[in-house]
PDB file of C-alpha atoms in Angstrom:
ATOM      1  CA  UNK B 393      -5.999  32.851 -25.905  1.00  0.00           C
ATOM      2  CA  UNK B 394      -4.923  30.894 -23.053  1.00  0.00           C
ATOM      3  CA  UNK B 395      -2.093  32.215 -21.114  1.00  0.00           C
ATOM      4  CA  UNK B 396       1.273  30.097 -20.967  1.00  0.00           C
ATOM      5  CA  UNK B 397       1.227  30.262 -17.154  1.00  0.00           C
ATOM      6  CA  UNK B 398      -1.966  28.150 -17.042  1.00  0.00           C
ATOM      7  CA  UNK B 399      -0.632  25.641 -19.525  1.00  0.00           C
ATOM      8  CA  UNK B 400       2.120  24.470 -17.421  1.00  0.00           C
ATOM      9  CA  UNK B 401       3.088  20.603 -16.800  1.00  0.00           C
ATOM     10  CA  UNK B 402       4.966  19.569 -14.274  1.00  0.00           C
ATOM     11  CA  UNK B 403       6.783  16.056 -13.480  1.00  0.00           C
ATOM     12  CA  UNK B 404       7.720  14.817 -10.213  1.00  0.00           C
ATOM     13  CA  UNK B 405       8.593  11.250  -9.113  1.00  0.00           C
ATOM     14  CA  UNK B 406       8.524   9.637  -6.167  1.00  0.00           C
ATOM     15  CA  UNK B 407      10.770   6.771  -4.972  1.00  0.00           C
ATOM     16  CA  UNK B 408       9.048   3.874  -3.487  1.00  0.00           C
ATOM     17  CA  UNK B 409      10.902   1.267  -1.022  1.00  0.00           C
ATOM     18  CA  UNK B 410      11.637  -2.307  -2.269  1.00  0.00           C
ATOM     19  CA  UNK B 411       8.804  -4.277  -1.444  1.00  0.00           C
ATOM     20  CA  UNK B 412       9.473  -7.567   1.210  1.00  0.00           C
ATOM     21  CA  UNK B 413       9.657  -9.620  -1.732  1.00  0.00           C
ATOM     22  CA  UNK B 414      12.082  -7.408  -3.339  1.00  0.00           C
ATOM     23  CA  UNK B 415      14.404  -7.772  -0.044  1.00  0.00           C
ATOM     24  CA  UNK B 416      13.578 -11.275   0.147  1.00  0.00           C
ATOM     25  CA  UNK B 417      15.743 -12.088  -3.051  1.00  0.00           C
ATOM     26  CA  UNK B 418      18.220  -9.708  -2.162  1.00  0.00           C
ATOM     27  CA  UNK B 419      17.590  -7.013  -4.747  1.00  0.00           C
ATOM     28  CA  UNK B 420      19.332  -3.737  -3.942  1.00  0.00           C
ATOM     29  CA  UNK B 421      17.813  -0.189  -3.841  1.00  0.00           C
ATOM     30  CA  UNK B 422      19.324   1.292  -7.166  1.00  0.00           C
ATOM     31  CA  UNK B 423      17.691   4.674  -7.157  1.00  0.00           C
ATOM     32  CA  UNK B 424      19.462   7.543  -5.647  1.00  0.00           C
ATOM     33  CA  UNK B 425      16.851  11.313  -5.506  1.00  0.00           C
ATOM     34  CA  UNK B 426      19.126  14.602  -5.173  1.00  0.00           C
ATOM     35  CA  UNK B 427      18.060  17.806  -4.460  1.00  0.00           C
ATOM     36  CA  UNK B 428      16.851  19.731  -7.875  1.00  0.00           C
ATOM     37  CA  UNK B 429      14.756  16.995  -9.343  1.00  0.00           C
ATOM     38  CA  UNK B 430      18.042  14.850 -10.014  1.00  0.00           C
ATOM     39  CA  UNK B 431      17.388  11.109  -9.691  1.00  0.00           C
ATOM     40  CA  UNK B 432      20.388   8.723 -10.313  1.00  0.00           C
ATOM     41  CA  UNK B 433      19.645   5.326 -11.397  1.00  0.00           C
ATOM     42  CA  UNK B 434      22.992   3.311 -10.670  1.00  0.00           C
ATOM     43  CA  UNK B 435      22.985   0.035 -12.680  1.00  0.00           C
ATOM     44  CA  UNK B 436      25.198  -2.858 -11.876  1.00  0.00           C
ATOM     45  CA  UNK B 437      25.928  -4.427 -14.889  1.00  0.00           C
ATOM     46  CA  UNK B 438      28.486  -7.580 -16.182  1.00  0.00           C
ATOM     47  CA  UNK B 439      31.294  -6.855 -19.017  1.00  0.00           C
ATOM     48  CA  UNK B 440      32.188  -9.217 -21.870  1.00  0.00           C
ATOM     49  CA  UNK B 441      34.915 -10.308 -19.619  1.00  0.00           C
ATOM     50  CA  UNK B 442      32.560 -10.816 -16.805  1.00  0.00           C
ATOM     51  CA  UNK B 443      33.690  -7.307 -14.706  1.00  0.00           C
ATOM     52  CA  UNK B 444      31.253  -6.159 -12.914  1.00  0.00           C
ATOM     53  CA  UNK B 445      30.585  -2.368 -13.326  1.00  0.00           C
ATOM     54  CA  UNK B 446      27.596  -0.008 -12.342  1.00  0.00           C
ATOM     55  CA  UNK B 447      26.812   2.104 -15.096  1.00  0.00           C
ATOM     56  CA  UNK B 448      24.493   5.929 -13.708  1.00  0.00           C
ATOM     57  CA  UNK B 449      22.512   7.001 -15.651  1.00  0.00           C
ATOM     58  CA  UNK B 450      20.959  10.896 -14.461  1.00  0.00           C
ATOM     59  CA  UNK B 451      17.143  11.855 -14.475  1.00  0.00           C
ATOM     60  CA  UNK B 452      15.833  15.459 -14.026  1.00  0.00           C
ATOM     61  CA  UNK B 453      11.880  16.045 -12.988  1.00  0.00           C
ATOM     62  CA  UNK B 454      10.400  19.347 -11.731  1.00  0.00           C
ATOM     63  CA  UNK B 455      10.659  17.456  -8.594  1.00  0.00           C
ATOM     64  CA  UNK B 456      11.769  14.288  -7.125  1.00  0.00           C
ATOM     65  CA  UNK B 457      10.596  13.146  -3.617  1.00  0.00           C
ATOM     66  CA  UNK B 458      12.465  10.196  -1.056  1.00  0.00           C
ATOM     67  CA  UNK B 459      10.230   6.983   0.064  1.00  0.00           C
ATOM     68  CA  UNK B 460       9.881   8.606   3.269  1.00  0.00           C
ATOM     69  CA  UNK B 461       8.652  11.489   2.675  1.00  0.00           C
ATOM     70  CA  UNK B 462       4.767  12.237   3.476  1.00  0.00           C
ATOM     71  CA  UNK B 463       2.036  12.540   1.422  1.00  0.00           C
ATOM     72  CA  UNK B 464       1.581  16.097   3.332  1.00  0.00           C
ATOM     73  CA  UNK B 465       4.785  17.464   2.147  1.00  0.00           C
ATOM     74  CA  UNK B 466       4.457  15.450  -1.759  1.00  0.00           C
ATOM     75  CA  UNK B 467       0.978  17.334  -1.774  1.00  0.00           C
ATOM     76  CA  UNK B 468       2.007  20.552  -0.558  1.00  0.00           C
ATOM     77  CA  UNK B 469       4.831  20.604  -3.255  1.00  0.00           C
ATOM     78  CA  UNK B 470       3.065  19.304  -5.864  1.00  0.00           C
ATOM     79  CA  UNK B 471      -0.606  19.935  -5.758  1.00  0.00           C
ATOM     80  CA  UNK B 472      -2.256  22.184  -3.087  1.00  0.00           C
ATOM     81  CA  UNK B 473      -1.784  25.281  -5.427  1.00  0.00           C
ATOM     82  CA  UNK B 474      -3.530  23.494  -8.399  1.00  0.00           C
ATOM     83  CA  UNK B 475      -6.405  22.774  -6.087  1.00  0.00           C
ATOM     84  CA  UNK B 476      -6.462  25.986  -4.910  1.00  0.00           C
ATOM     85  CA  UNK B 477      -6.695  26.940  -8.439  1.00  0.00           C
ATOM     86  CA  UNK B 478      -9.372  24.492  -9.306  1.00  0.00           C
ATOM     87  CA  UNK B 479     -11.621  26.132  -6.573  1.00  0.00           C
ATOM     88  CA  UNK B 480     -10.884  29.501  -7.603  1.00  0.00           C
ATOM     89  CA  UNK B 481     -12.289  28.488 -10.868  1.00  0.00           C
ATOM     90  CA  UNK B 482      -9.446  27.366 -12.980  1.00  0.00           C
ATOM     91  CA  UNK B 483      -9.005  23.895 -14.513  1.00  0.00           C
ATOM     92  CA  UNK B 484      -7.056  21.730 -14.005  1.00  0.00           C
ATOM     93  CA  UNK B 485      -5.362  17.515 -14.063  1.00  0.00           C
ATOM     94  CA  UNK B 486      -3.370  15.619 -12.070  1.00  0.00           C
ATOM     95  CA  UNK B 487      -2.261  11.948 -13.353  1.00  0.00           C
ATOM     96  CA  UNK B 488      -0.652   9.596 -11.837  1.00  0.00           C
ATOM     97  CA  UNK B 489       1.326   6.653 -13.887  1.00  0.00           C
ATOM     98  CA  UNK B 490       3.233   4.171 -13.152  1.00  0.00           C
ATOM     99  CA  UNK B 491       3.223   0.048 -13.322  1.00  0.00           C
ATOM    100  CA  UNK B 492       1.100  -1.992 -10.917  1.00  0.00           C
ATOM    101  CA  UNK B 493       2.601  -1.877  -7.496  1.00  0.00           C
ATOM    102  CA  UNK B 494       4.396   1.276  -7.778  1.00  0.00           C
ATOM    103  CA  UNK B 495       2.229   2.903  -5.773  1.00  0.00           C
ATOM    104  CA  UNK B 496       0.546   5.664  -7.003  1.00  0.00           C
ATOM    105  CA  UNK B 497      -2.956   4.668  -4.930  1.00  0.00           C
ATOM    106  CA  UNK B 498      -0.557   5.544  -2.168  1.00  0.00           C
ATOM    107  CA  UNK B 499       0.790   8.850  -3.268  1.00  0.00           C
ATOM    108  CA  UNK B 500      -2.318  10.475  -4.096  1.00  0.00           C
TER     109      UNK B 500
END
């Protein structure tokens, strides 16, 4: 039987920057990556009575990475032991998913 160790799935997310357009119309960065995996996601919202209130809402991944952080450091965190694995034999996937734009051609 296959041993638990080998079975393991992580998730990680990376933040990407507002694109130019993005700026253009003034949209604001919402996203806020703590240490631990912890991503905040800080919503501004409108009350009944026309308040305006940002509501958080708190994500936790196996790892959460900044928009300026390199490839080099995503991949050593995330990846280089799983290919190191792979070439020692193992098996192994890596997927990444996300929405058009959000730039997972980037990241890996």
């Amino acid at each position: 039987p296959p041993v638990i160790e080998d079975m393991a799935i992580r998730v990680v997310v990376r933040k990407r920057p507002l694109s130019k357009s993005e700026l253009g119309r003034g949209e604001k960065d919402v996203m806020e990556v703590r240490r631990g995996g912890t991503v905040l996601l800080h919503e501004p919202k409108t009350k009944v009575d026309l308040t305006k209130v940002v509501e958080t809402q708190s994500f936790v991944f196996d790892d959460a990475f900044e928009a300026h952080e390199t490839n080099e450091l995503i991949y050593s965190r995330t990846i280089k032991q799983l290919v190191h694995f792979v070439f020692d034999g193992g098996k192994a996937s890596c997927f990444a998913y996300g929405q058009t734009g959000s730039g997972k051609t980037f990241s890996m």
